[in-house]
Amino acid sequence: MTDRNGRRRPADHATGVVVLGAGPAGLVLGNILVDRGIDCVVLERAERTHVQTRARAGFLAANTVRILKRHGLAEGLERRGQIHSTCEFRTDDGRFRLDYSGLGQRDRHTVYPQQELVTDLLTRFLERGGQIRFGTEAVAVRDADSERPEVAVREADGRPGLWRARYVAGCDGRHGAARRSLPAGTVRHHRDHGVTWLGLLAEAPPSLDAVGYAVHERGFAGHMARTSEVTRYYLQCERGTLADTWSEERIWDELEQRMRAREYGPLRRGRVVQRCVVDLESDVLEPLRHGALFLVGDAAGLISPSAAKGANLAVLEAALLAQALIDDLTAGDPEGLDAYSARSLAHIWRAQEFSHWMIGLLHGPSGADGESLFHNSLRRSRLTSLRTSRSQQDWFAEHYVGV
């Protein structure tokens, strides 16, 4: 459609809730809303194939699984997910294991690759009659302080578009339109932990039946099973390292050295099919509500992958916001929306604290100066406490699985 001057008019749409982003947060939120009869649309910048193949997190906390089951979203993970409850630490003082299913709250993880979870959520959303627009990029959220905010978009065919709604849920990550549209006065808490990981996905069966954390003078190494044929590895590297700098031979040799393969058995090698470089950062915004705009998942707060909390926080926040929106839109009760920011931030900061503790436990300075020696001695003491103290193990288990 064009105007009188022959220019293409922006497409104009309306709905009850606009959800930005089709990751775990956006799709959990969309599913719960549609299931309760709330009119909503999910806008996703990428195409469907890309959304369903993004390989990211894979460890689902017990509370995350409970949320998914409660809302009829757990069929796939119940059939294909693997129960996991053990982690192994390898250090200069030997190795030790924690079966955290018998510690703390006695909860366990379910290992289920995020791309499979997203595929399940997307399929269920469409089966429920949900509307999703792939290839549609949100450009800006406008008039969030009004009762009819707008989302300016770039449609899949390149033309401008506009979505009007009662509420907007920003589930589009740290670089999305929701964050770009925040008003002055939003507080950002940011910390660069000074640690960089080379993240690797290998077509190789797991080499141990546990999450492996190797603390080594050459740097941290991590082993996390994804499936019976795919394993996620992490290698601490220098800041500024490019993902393709290391050869596969160097990667496997370094992994075997840091994970002490000579002492505890060789790693099962395979082709490295995905690489990325991760600078460990923490990033939290306050508040998470700005009028009719709400921040969820990575848009609300970025957490380092050291404790596998990101996707679990996203699902929890999405469930909290969904119930609050339902209460407001169906019963005129705004209490949940008013409390959303404070409730979510309490969980976010709890997870940030544990993630920060894990970073200090797994990484240390490499120098021989007095400060480095002091820090590394403290780290060794923490590992000893984790190996020998039941109260420390209970604390670890509760925070390791909990959100």
mmCIF file of C-alpha atoms in Angstrom:
data_model
loop_
_atom_site.group_PDB
_atom_site.id
_atom_site.type_symbol
_atom_site.label_atom_id
_atom_site.label_comp_id
_atom_site.label_asym_id
_atom_site.label_seq_id
_atom_site.Cartn_x
_atom_site.Cartn_y
_atom_site.Cartn_z
ATOM 1 C CA MET A 1 0.000 0.000 0.000
ATOM 2 C CA THR A 2 1.278 3.471 -0.860
ATOM 3 C CA ASP A 3 0.357 7.005 0.126
ATOM 4 C CA ARG A 4 -0.680 9.784 -2.290
ATOM 5 C CA ASN A 5 2.979 10.461 -3.090
ATOM 6 C CA GLY A 6 3.622 6.845 -4.076
ATOM 7 C CA ARG A 7 5.557 5.998 -0.919
ATOM 8 C CA ARG A 8 4.963 2.687 0.839
ATOM 9 C CA ARG A 9 2.940 3.131 4.015
ATOM 10 C CA PRO A 10 4.056 1.414 7.196
ATOM 11 C CA ALA A 11 2.055 -1.703 8.006
ATOM 12 C CA ASP A 12 -0.062 -1.008 11.093
ATOM 13 C CA HIS A 13 -1.022 -3.809 13.516
ATOM 14 C CA ALA A 14 -2.584 -4.114 16.970
ATOM 15 C CA THR A 15 -2.529 -6.762 19.693
ATOM 16 C CA GLY A 16 -2.695 -7.099 23.456
ATOM 17 C CA VAL A 17 0.973 -7.899 24.168
ATOM 18 C CA VAL A 18 3.960 -7.588 21.859
ATOM 19 C CA VAL A 19 6.773 -9.976 22.764
ATOM 20 C CA LEU A 20 10.180 -9.082 21.339
ATOM 21 C CA GLY A 21 12.379 -12.122 20.730
ATOM 22 C CA ALA A 22 11.768 -15.853 20.194
ATOM 23 C CA GLY A 23 14.266 -17.277 22.654
ATOM 24 C CA PRO A 24 13.283 -19.264 25.761
ATOM 25 C CA ALA A 25 11.969 -16.155 27.550
ATOM 26 C CA GLY A 26 9.801 -14.912 24.694
ATOM 27 C CA LEU A 27 8.409 -18.322 23.788
ATOM 28 C CA VAL A 28 7.616 -19.339 27.369
ATOM 29 C CA LEU A 29 5.870 -16.006 27.881
ATOM 30 C CA GLY A 30 3.994 -16.294 24.591
ATOM 31 C CA ASN A 31 2.889 -19.856 25.294
ATOM 32 C CA ILE A 32 1.472 -19.046 28.718
ATOM 33 C CA LEU A 33 -0.354 -15.961 27.435
ATOM 34 C CA VAL A 34 -1.889 -17.708 24.421
ATOM 35 C CA ASP A 35 -2.924 -20.664 26.554
ATOM 36 C CA ARG A 36 -4.891 -18.247 28.769
ATOM 37 C CA GLY A 37 -6.519 -16.520 25.819
ATOM 38 C CA ILE A 38 -4.376 -13.361 25.833
ATOM 39 C CA ASP A 39 -3.903 -11.861 22.379
ATOM 40 C CA CYS A 40 -0.174 -11.515 21.682
ATOM 41 C CA VAL A 41 2.410 -11.628 18.918
ATOM 42 C CA VAL A 42 6.088 -12.611 19.006
ATOM 43 C CA LEU A 43 8.413 -10.579 16.799
ATOM 44 C CA GLU A 44 11.731 -12.237 15.929
ATOM 45 C CA ARG A 45 14.514 -10.680 13.888
ATOM 46 C CA ALA A 46 16.006 -14.005 12.706
ATOM 47 C CA GLU A 47 14.487 -16.639 10.479
ATOM 48 C CA ARG A 48 12.918 -19.765 11.936
ATOM 49 C CA THR A 49 15.777 -22.090 10.950
ATOM 50 C CA HIS A 50 18.303 -19.926 12.772
ATOM 51 C CA VAL A 51 16.140 -19.704 15.896
ATOM 52 C CA GLN A 52 15.814 -23.485 16.069
ATOM 53 C CA THR A 53 19.516 -24.213 15.587
ATOM 54 C CA ARG A 54 21.181 -21.733 17.949
ATOM 55 C CA ALA A 55 23.258 -24.001 20.216
ATOM 56 C CA ARG A 56 23.485 -22.413 23.635
ATOM 57 C CA ALA A 57 22.709 -23.498 27.186
ATOM 58 C CA GLY A 58 21.653 -27.000 28.070
ATOM 59 C CA PHE A 59 21.325 -27.320 31.859
ATOM 60 C CA LEU A 60 17.780 -26.780 33.117
ATOM 61 C CA ALA A 61 17.277 -26.212 36.831
ATOM 62 C CA ALA A 62 14.643 -28.164 38.736
ATOM 63 C CA ASN A 63 12.469 -25.065 39.086
ATOM 64 C CA THR A 64 12.672 -24.455 35.333
ATOM 65 C CA VAL A 65 11.454 -27.986 34.667
ATOM 66 C CA ARG A 66 8.597 -27.481 37.135
ATOM 67 C CA ILE A 67 7.519 -24.293 35.343
ATOM 68 C CA LEU A 68 7.596 -25.993 31.951
ATOM 69 C CA LYS A 69 5.617 -28.982 33.229
ATOM 70 C CA ARG A 70 3.021 -26.738 34.874
ATOM 71 C CA HIS A 71 2.299 -25.050 31.566
ATOM 72 C CA GLY A 72 2.357 -28.124 29.338
ATOM 73 C CA LEU A 73 5.742 -27.311 27.800
ATOM 74 C CA ALA A 74 7.880 -30.220 28.993
ATOM 75 C CA GLU A 75 6.912 -33.112 26.717
ATOM 76 C CA GLY A 76 10.178 -33.088 24.766
ATOM 77 C CA LEU A 77 12.519 -32.736 27.719
ATOM 78 C CA GLU A 78 10.645 -35.446 29.635
ATOM 79 C CA ARG A 79 11.211 -37.841 26.725
ATOM 80 C CA ARG A 80 14.713 -36.856 25.666
ATOM 81 C CA GLY A 81 16.247 -34.925 28.543
ATOM 82 C CA GLN A 82 18.950 -36.536 30.682
ATOM 83 C CA ILE A 83 18.890 -36.243 34.470
ATOM 84 C CA HIS A 84 22.179 -34.946 35.821
ATOM 85 C CA SER A 85 23.340 -34.523 39.403
ATOM 86 C CA THR A 86 27.131 -34.816 39.589
ATOM 87 C CA CYS A 87 30.042 -32.458 39.126
ATOM 88 C CA GLU A 88 33.727 -33.240 39.367
ATOM 89 C CA PHE A 89 36.536 -30.884 40.299
ATOM 90 C CA ARG A 90 40.099 -31.579 39.198
ATOM 91 C CA THR A 91 42.860 -29.632 40.943
ATOM 92 C CA ASP A 92 46.505 -29.870 41.947
ATOM 93 C CA ASP A 93 45.323 -31.606 45.115
ATOM 94 C CA GLY A 94 43.515 -34.350 43.225
ATOM 95 C CA ARG A 95 39.903 -34.708 42.169
ATOM 96 C CA PHE A 96 36.627 -34.942 44.040
ATOM 97 C CA ARG A 97 32.970 -35.333 43.122
ATOM 98 C CA LEU A 98 29.753 -33.878 44.476
ATOM 99 C CA ASP A 99 26.448 -35.669 43.953
ATOM 100 C CA TYR A 100 24.328 -32.608 44.583
ATOM 101 C CA SER A 101 21.035 -34.523 44.317
ATOM 102 C CA GLY A 102 21.709 -35.581 47.910
ATOM 103 C CA LEU A 103 22.778 -32.132 49.099
ATOM 104 C CA GLY A 104 21.067 -28.823 49.778
ATOM 105 C CA GLN A 105 17.506 -28.929 48.443
ATOM 106 C CA ARG A 106 18.249 -32.297 46.779
ATOM 107 C CA ASP A 107 17.445 -30.991 43.329
ATOM 108 C CA ARG A 108 18.929 -32.091 40.009
ATOM 109 C CA HIS A 109 19.513 -30.656 36.556
ATOM 110 C CA THR A 110 17.949 -31.875 33.344
ATOM 111 C CA VAL A 111 20.346 -31.709 30.410
ATOM 112 C CA TYR A 112 18.397 -30.676 27.325
ATOM 113 C CA PRO A 113 20.025 -28.609 24.545
ATOM 114 C CA GLN A 114 18.509 -25.154 24.273
ATOM 115 C CA GLN A 115 17.873 -25.460 20.531
ATOM 116 C CA GLU A 116 15.677 -28.500 21.208
ATOM 117 C CA LEU A 117 13.804 -26.672 23.955
ATOM 118 C CA VAL A 118 13.250 -23.676 21.670
ATOM 119 C CA THR A 119 11.976 -25.968 18.916
ATOM 120 C CA ASP A 120 9.521 -27.536 21.370
ATOM 121 C CA LEU A 121 8.331 -24.158 22.630
ATOM 122 C CA LEU A 122 7.927 -22.803 19.120
ATOM 123 C CA THR A 123 5.979 -25.848 17.936
ATOM 124 C CA ARG A 124 3.667 -25.683 20.948
ATOM 125 C CA PHE A 125 3.132 -21.944 20.523
ATOM 126 C CA LEU A 126 2.017 -22.384 16.921
ATOM 127 C CA GLU A 127 -0.179 -25.374 17.838
ATOM 128 C CA ARG A 128 -1.928 -23.156 20.379
ATOM 129 C CA GLY A 129 -2.650 -20.605 17.684
ATOM 130 C CA GLY A 130 0.153 -18.228 18.595
ATOM 131 C CA GLN A 131 1.283 -15.644 16.079
ATOM 132 C CA ILE A 132 4.984 -15.196 15.375
ATOM 133 C CA ARG A 133 6.630 -12.956 12.786
ATOM 134 C CA PHE A 134 10.071 -14.172 11.740
ATOM 135 C CA GLY A 135 12.448 -11.841 9.927
ATOM 136 C CA THR A 136 10.801 -8.877 11.648
ATOM 137 C CA GLU A 137 13.242 -6.601 13.441
ATOM 138 C CA ALA A 138 12.026 -4.391 16.262
ATOM 139 C CA VAL A 139 13.628 -0.983 15.819
ATOM 140 C CA ALA A 140 12.282 0.980 18.793
ATOM 141 C CA VAL A 141 9.658 0.946 21.527
ATOM 142 C CA ARG A 142 7.809 4.251 21.715
ATOM 143 C CA ASP A 143 5.395 5.810 24.216
ATOM 144 C CA ALA A 144 6.097 3.177 26.866
ATOM 145 C CA ASP A 145 4.759 5.587 29.481
ATOM 146 C CA SER A 146 1.333 5.585 27.814
ATOM 147 C CA GLU A 147 -1.488 3.042 27.750
ATOM 148 C CA ARG A 148 -0.871 2.312 24.068
ATOM 149 C CA PRO A 149 2.858 1.857 23.421
ATOM 150 C CA GLU A 150 4.130 1.282 19.902
ATOM 151 C CA VAL A 151 6.849 -0.930 18.490
ATOM 152 C CA ALA A 152 8.406 0.322 15.275
ATOM 153 C CA VAL A 153 9.644 -2.594 13.167
ATOM 154 C CA ARG A 154 11.290 -3.434 9.901
ATOM 155 C CA GLU A 155 9.118 -6.079 8.232
ATOM 156 C CA ALA A 156 10.502 -9.188 6.553
ATOM 157 C CA ASP A 157 10.081 -7.520 3.142
ATOM 158 C CA GLY A 158 12.042 -4.465 4.299
ATOM 159 C CA ARG A 159 9.188 -2.013 4.669
ATOM 160 C CA PRO A 160 8.559 -0.197 7.961
ATOM 161 C CA GLY A 161 5.806 -1.396 10.241
ATOM 162 C CA LEU A 162 4.139 -0.500 13.509
ATOM 163 C CA TRP A 163 2.672 -2.669 16.265
ATOM 164 C CA ARG A 164 0.412 -1.168 18.918
ATOM 165 C CA ALA A 165 -0.282 -3.005 22.167
ATOM 166 C CA ARG A 166 -1.208 -2.601 25.805
ATOM 167 C CA TYR A 167 2.131 -4.014 26.967
ATOM 168 C CA VAL A 168 5.532 -4.801 25.458
ATOM 169 C CA ALA A 169 7.813 -7.565 26.769
ATOM 170 C CA GLY A 170 11.456 -7.053 25.858
ATOM 171 C CA CYS A 171 12.887 -10.577 25.550
ATOM 172 C CA ASP A 172 15.312 -9.560 22.796
ATOM 173 C CA GLY A 173 18.663 -9.646 24.599
ATOM 174 C CA ARG A 174 21.235 -7.098 25.599
ATOM 175 C CA HIS A 175 21.441 -5.473 22.137
ATOM 176 C CA GLY A 176 17.727 -5.468 21.307
ATOM 177 C CA ALA A 177 15.230 -2.677 20.784
ATOM 178 C CA ALA A 178 13.884 -2.921 24.343
ATOM 179 C CA ARG A 179 17.210 -1.909 25.879
ATOM 180 C CA ARG A 180 17.830 0.708 23.219
ATOM 181 C CA SER A 181 14.484 2.308 24.041
ATOM 182 C CA LEU A 182 14.964 2.707 27.789
ATOM 183 C CA PRO A 183 14.501 6.173 29.268
ATOM 184 C CA ALA A 184 17.187 8.222 30.968
ATOM 185 C CA GLY A 185 17.607 7.271 34.590
ATOM 186 C CA THR A 186 17.781 3.527 34.050
ATOM 187 C CA VAL A 187 20.566 2.170 36.249
ATOM 188 C CA ARG A 188 23.034 -0.268 34.726
ATOM 189 C CA HIS A 189 25.238 -2.422 36.937
ATOM 190 C CA HIS A 190 28.125 -3.846 34.931
ATOM 191 C CA ARG A 191 31.208 -5.853 35.770
ATOM 192 C CA ASP A 192 33.876 -7.267 33.478
ATOM 193 C CA HIS A 193 35.392 -10.215 35.329
ATOM 194 C CA GLY A 194 38.596 -10.082 33.265
ATOM 195 C CA VAL A 195 38.240 -13.714 32.191
ATOM 196 C CA THR A 196 37.799 -15.043 28.642
ATOM 197 C CA TRP A 197 36.676 -18.503 27.557
ATOM 198 C CA LEU A 198 36.984 -20.261 24.243
ATOM 199 C CA GLY A 199 33.646 -22.052 23.968
ATOM 200 C CA LEU A 200 33.664 -25.267 21.936
ATOM 201 C CA LEU A 201 31.038 -27.721 20.745
ATOM 202 C CA ALA A 202 32.522 -31.067 19.739
ATOM 203 C CA GLU A 203 31.029 -34.038 17.934
ATOM 204 C CA ALA A 204 32.433 -36.285 20.619
ATOM 205 C CA PRO A 205 30.785 -38.435 23.304
ATOM 206 C CA PRO A 206 31.213 -37.172 26.876
ATOM 207 C CA SER A 207 34.478 -38.182 28.481
ATOM 208 C CA LEU A 208 33.101 -38.359 32.015
ATOM 209 C CA ASP A 209 29.674 -38.845 33.535
ATOM 210 C CA ALA A 210 29.762 -35.493 35.282
ATOM 211 C CA VAL A 211 30.228 -31.808 34.651
ATOM 212 C CA GLY A 212 33.995 -31.386 34.806
ATOM 213 C CA TYR A 213 35.697 -28.318 36.281
ATOM 214 C CA ALA A 214 39.477 -28.356 35.913
ATOM 215 C CA VAL A 215 41.476 -25.784 37.882
ATOM 216 C CA HIS A 216 44.965 -25.625 36.386
ATOM 217 C CA GLU A 217 47.918 -23.263 36.384
ATOM 218 C CA ARG A 218 47.491 -22.907 32.608
ATOM 219 C CA GLY A 219 43.876 -21.805 33.070
ATOM 220 C CA PHE A 220 40.417 -23.238 33.554
ATOM 221 C CA ALA A 221 38.944 -26.038 31.436
ATOM 222 C CA GLY A 222 35.346 -27.257 31.534
ATOM 223 C CA HIS A 223 33.493 -30.334 30.273
ATOM 224 C CA MET A 224 29.673 -30.335 29.943
ATOM 225 C CA ALA A 225 27.794 -33.126 28.184
ATOM 226 C CA ARG A 226 25.010 -32.094 25.811
ATOM 227 C CA THR A 227 23.953 -35.422 24.308
ATOM 228 C CA SER A 228 25.429 -38.900 24.035
ATOM 229 C CA GLU A 229 27.346 -37.711 20.954
ATOM 230 C CA VAL A 230 27.966 -34.007 21.599
ATOM 231 C CA THR A 231 30.005 -32.339 24.353
ATOM 232 C CA ARG A 232 30.503 -28.698 25.288
ATOM 233 C CA TYR A 233 34.020 -27.696 26.351
ATOM 234 C CA TYR A 234 35.453 -24.438 27.637
ATOM 235 C CA LEU A 235 39.064 -23.292 27.703
ATOM 236 C CA GLN A 236 40.246 -20.170 29.454
ATOM 237 C CA CYS A 237 42.284 -18.078 27.018
ATOM 238 C CA GLU A 238 43.841 -14.645 26.770
ATOM 239 C CA ARG A 239 41.573 -11.662 26.224
ATOM 240 C CA GLY A 240 41.466 -10.780 22.526
ATOM 241 C CA THR A 241 41.857 -14.393 21.337
ATOM 242 C CA LEU A 242 40.040 -15.060 18.060
ATOM 243 C CA ALA A 243 37.793 -18.107 17.880
ATOM 244 C CA ASP A 244 39.641 -19.701 14.972
ATOM 245 C CA THR A 245 43.166 -19.034 16.299
ATOM 246 C CA TRP A 246 43.673 -22.432 17.905
ATOM 247 C CA SER A 247 43.984 -25.569 15.790
ATOM 248 C CA GLU A 248 41.903 -28.601 16.751
ATOM 249 C CA GLU A 249 45.054 -30.456 17.768
ATOM 250 C CA ARG A 250 46.058 -27.628 20.084
ATOM 251 C CA ILE A 251 42.545 -27.490 21.549
ATOM 252 C CA TRP A 252 42.469 -31.178 22.413
ATOM 253 C CA ASP A 253 46.060 -31.202 23.698
ATOM 254 C CA GLU A 254 45.297 -28.240 25.952
ATOM 255 C CA LEU A 255 42.068 -29.806 27.192
ATOM 256 C CA GLU A 256 43.836 -33.050 28.021
ATOM 257 C CA GLN A 257 46.631 -31.253 29.855
ATOM 258 C CA ARG A 258 44.341 -29.063 31.947
ATOM 259 C CA MET A 259 41.900 -31.884 32.671
ATOM 260 C CA ARG A 260 44.837 -34.079 33.650
ATOM 261 C CA ALA A 261 44.053 -36.849 31.194
ATOM 262 C CA ARG A 262 47.265 -38.738 32.037
ATOM 263 C CA GLU A 263 46.026 -39.193 35.591
ATOM 264 C CA TYR A 264 42.292 -39.653 35.042
ATOM 265 C CA GLY A 265 41.930 -41.032 31.525
ATOM 266 C CA PRO A 266 42.017 -39.659 27.965
ATOM 267 C CA LEU A 267 39.328 -37.461 26.487
ATOM 268 C CA ARG A 268 37.153 -38.817 23.694
ATOM 269 C CA ARG A 269 38.087 -36.619 20.789
ATOM 270 C CA GLY A 270 35.950 -35.529 17.861
ATOM 271 C CA ARG A 271 35.442 -32.761 15.335
ATOM 272 C CA VAL A 272 34.988 -29.269 16.782
ATOM 273 C CA VAL A 273 31.845 -28.009 15.045
ATOM 274 C CA GLN A 274 31.314 -24.686 16.789
ATOM 275 C CA ARG A 275 33.554 -22.085 18.405
ATOM 276 C CA CYS A 276 32.951 -18.815 20.165
ATOM 277 C CA VAL A 277 34.855 -16.482 22.440
ATOM 278 C CA VAL A 278 33.111 -15.444 25.654
ATOM 279 C CA ASP A 279 34.267 -12.540 27.807
ATOM 280 C CA LEU A 280 32.798 -13.207 31.238
ATOM 281 C CA GLU A 281 30.650 -10.226 32.160
ATOM 282 C CA SER A 282 27.782 -9.432 34.481
ATOM 283 C CA ASP A 283 25.189 -6.844 33.554
ATOM 284 C CA VAL A 284 21.960 -5.942 35.364
ATOM 285 C CA LEU A 285 19.472 -3.157 34.695
ATOM 286 C CA GLU A 286 17.202 -1.577 37.283
ATOM 287 C CA PRO A 287 14.255 -1.269 37.215
ATOM 288 C CA LEU A 288 12.900 -3.932 34.865
ATOM 289 C CA ARG A 289 9.662 -2.078 34.251
ATOM 290 C CA HIS A 290 9.324 1.215 32.406
ATOM 291 C CA GLY A 291 5.633 1.976 32.102
ATOM 292 C CA ALA A 292 4.224 -0.587 29.684
ATOM 293 C CA LEU A 293 7.667 -2.009 28.789
ATOM 294 C CA PHE A 294 9.084 -4.960 30.735
ATOM 295 C CA LEU A 295 12.569 -6.474 30.458
ATOM 296 C CA VAL A 296 12.985 -10.260 30.554
ATOM 297 C CA GLY A 297 15.940 -12.662 30.212
ATOM 298 C CA ASP A 298 19.200 -11.271 28.824
ATOM 299 C CA ALA A 299 17.513 -7.913 28.273
ATOM 300 C CA ALA A 300 17.057 -7.683 32.046
ATOM 301 C CA GLY A 301 20.427 -9.009 33.083
ATOM 302 C CA LEU A 302 23.409 -10.748 31.546
ATOM 303 C CA ILE A 303 25.143 -13.392 33.641
ATOM 304 C CA SER A 304 28.372 -15.250 33.013
ATOM 305 C CA PRO A 305 28.028 -18.907 31.920
ATOM 306 C CA SER A 306 30.081 -20.100 34.906
ATOM 307 C CA ALA A 307 26.999 -21.402 36.712
ATOM 308 C CA ALA A 308 24.465 -22.095 33.914
ATOM 309 C CA LYS A 309 21.869 -19.584 35.117
ATOM 310 C CA GLY A 310 20.966 -17.536 32.025
ATOM 311 C CA ALA A 311 18.232 -19.650 30.437
ATOM 312 C CA ASN A 312 16.855 -20.624 33.837
ATOM 313 C CA LEU A 313 16.475 -17.002 34.901
ATOM 314 C CA ALA A 314 14.823 -16.235 31.558
ATOM 315 C CA VAL A 315 12.168 -18.937 32.038
ATOM 316 C CA LEU A 316 11.514 -17.884 35.643
ATOM 317 C CA GLU A 317 11.108 -14.210 34.724
ATOM 318 C CA ALA A 318 8.868 -15.081 31.776
ATOM 319 C CA ALA A 319 6.575 -17.112 34.041
ATOM 320 C CA LEU A 320 6.420 -14.301 36.614
ATOM 321 C CA LEU A 321 5.576 -11.713 33.954
ATOM 322 C CA ALA A 322 3.042 -13.970 32.224
ATOM 323 C CA GLN A 323 1.005 -14.465 35.392
ATOM 324 C CA ALA A 324 1.185 -10.752 36.171
ATOM 325 C CA LEU A 325 -0.055 -9.846 32.674
ATOM 326 C CA ILE A 326 -2.878 -12.383 32.915
ATOM 327 C CA ASP A 327 -3.971 -10.979 36.277
ATOM 328 C CA ASP A 328 -3.996 -7.451 34.909
ATOM 329 C CA LEU A 329 -5.605 -8.114 31.531
ATOM 330 C CA THR A 330 -8.249 -10.584 32.696
ATOM 331 C CA ALA A 331 -9.012 -9.427 36.250
ATOM 332 C CA GLY A 332 -7.831 -5.827 36.330
ATOM 333 C CA ASP A 333 -5.310 -6.689 39.069
ATOM 334 C CA PRO A 334 -2.023 -4.761 38.546
ATOM 335 C CA GLU A 335 -0.288 -6.020 41.708
ATOM 336 C CA GLY A 336 1.863 -8.579 39.896
ATOM 337 C CA LEU A 337 3.020 -6.076 37.292
ATOM 338 C CA ASP A 338 3.909 -3.577 40.012
ATOM 339 C CA ALA A 339 5.973 -6.225 41.822
ATOM 340 C CA TYR A 340 7.575 -7.820 38.731
ATOM 341 C CA SER A 341 10.805 -5.838 38.773
ATOM 342 C CA ALA A 342 11.580 -6.326 42.458
ATOM 343 C CA ARG A 343 10.670 -10.031 42.386
ATOM 344 C CA SER A 344 12.805 -10.743 39.339
ATOM 345 C CA LEU A 345 15.770 -8.710 40.560
ATOM 346 C CA ALA A 346 15.849 -10.692 43.812
ATOM 347 C CA HIS A 347 16.418 -13.874 41.764
ATOM 348 C CA ILE A 348 18.851 -12.163 39.392
ATOM 349 C CA TRP A 349 21.105 -10.848 42.152
ATOM 350 C CA ARG A 350 21.075 -14.198 43.959
ATOM 351 C CA ALA A 351 22.252 -15.863 40.746
ATOM 352 C CA GLN A 352 24.822 -13.131 40.122
ATOM 353 C CA GLU A 353 26.306 -13.637 43.574
ATOM 354 C CA PHE A 354 26.771 -17.369 43.019
ATOM 355 C CA SER A 355 28.130 -16.842 39.520
ATOM 356 C CA HIS A 356 30.658 -14.360 40.906
ATOM 357 C CA TRP A 357 31.681 -16.936 43.546
ATOM 358 C CA MET A 358 32.128 -19.601 40.870
ATOM 359 C CA ILE A 359 34.306 -17.322 38.758
ATOM 360 C CA GLY A 360 36.591 -16.774 41.745
ATOM 361 C CA LEU A 361 36.661 -20.497 42.472
ATOM 362 C CA LEU A 362 37.628 -21.552 38.941
ATOM 363 C CA HIS A 363 40.002 -18.782 37.883
ATOM 364 C CA GLY A 364 43.045 -17.199 39.399
ATOM 365 C CA PRO A 365 45.855 -14.830 38.441
ATOM 366 C CA SER A 366 48.860 -16.413 36.765
ATOM 367 C CA GLY A 367 51.520 -14.161 38.258
ATOM 368 C CA ALA A 368 53.986 -14.939 41.048
ATOM 369 C CA ASP A 369 53.554 -11.646 42.899
ATOM 370 C CA GLY A 370 52.260 -11.482 46.448
ATOM 371 C CA GLU A 371 48.683 -10.589 45.502
ATOM 372 C CA SER A 372 48.449 -13.463 43.006
ATOM 373 C CA LEU A 373 49.822 -15.941 45.517
ATOM 374 C CA PHE A 374 47.339 -14.702 48.125
ATOM 375 C CA HIS A 375 44.382 -15.027 45.755
ATOM 376 C CA ASN A 376 45.366 -18.508 44.647
ATOM 377 C CA SER A 377 45.843 -19.631 48.250
ATOM 378 C CA LEU A 378 42.329 -18.417 49.040
ATOM 379 C CA ARG A 379 41.001 -20.314 46.041
ATOM 380 C CA ARG A 380 42.752 -23.481 47.182
ATOM 381 C CA SER A 381 41.195 -23.076 50.626
ATOM 382 C CA ARG A 382 37.721 -22.675 49.080
ATOM 383 C CA LEU A 383 38.181 -25.853 47.078
ATOM 384 C CA THR A 384 39.320 -27.691 50.208
ATOM 385 C CA SER A 385 36.204 -26.507 52.056
ATOM 386 C CA LEU A 386 34.023 -27.628 49.158
ATOM 387 C CA ARG A 387 35.681 -31.047 49.246
ATOM 388 C CA THR A 388 35.513 -31.568 53.019
ATOM 389 C CA SER A 389 32.709 -29.467 54.535
ATOM 390 C CA ARG A 390 29.132 -30.757 54.405
ATOM 391 C CA SER A 391 27.696 -27.322 55.156
ATOM 392 C CA GLN A 392 29.699 -25.832 52.279
ATOM 393 C CA GLN A 393 28.520 -28.617 49.993
ATOM 394 C CA ASP A 394 24.883 -27.999 50.967
ATOM 395 C CA TRP A 395 25.288 -24.285 50.254
ATOM 396 C CA PHE A 396 26.905 -25.051 46.902
ATOM 397 C CA ALA A 397 24.181 -27.513 45.867
ATOM 398 C CA GLU A 398 21.337 -25.162 46.788
ATOM 399 C CA HIS A 399 22.788 -22.294 44.762
ATOM 400 C CA TYR A 400 24.186 -24.420 41.933
ATOM 401 C CA VAL A 401 20.754 -25.773 40.983
ATOM 402 C CA GLY A 402 18.526 -23.077 42.373
ATOM 403 C CA VAL A 403 17.371 -19.814 40.825
#
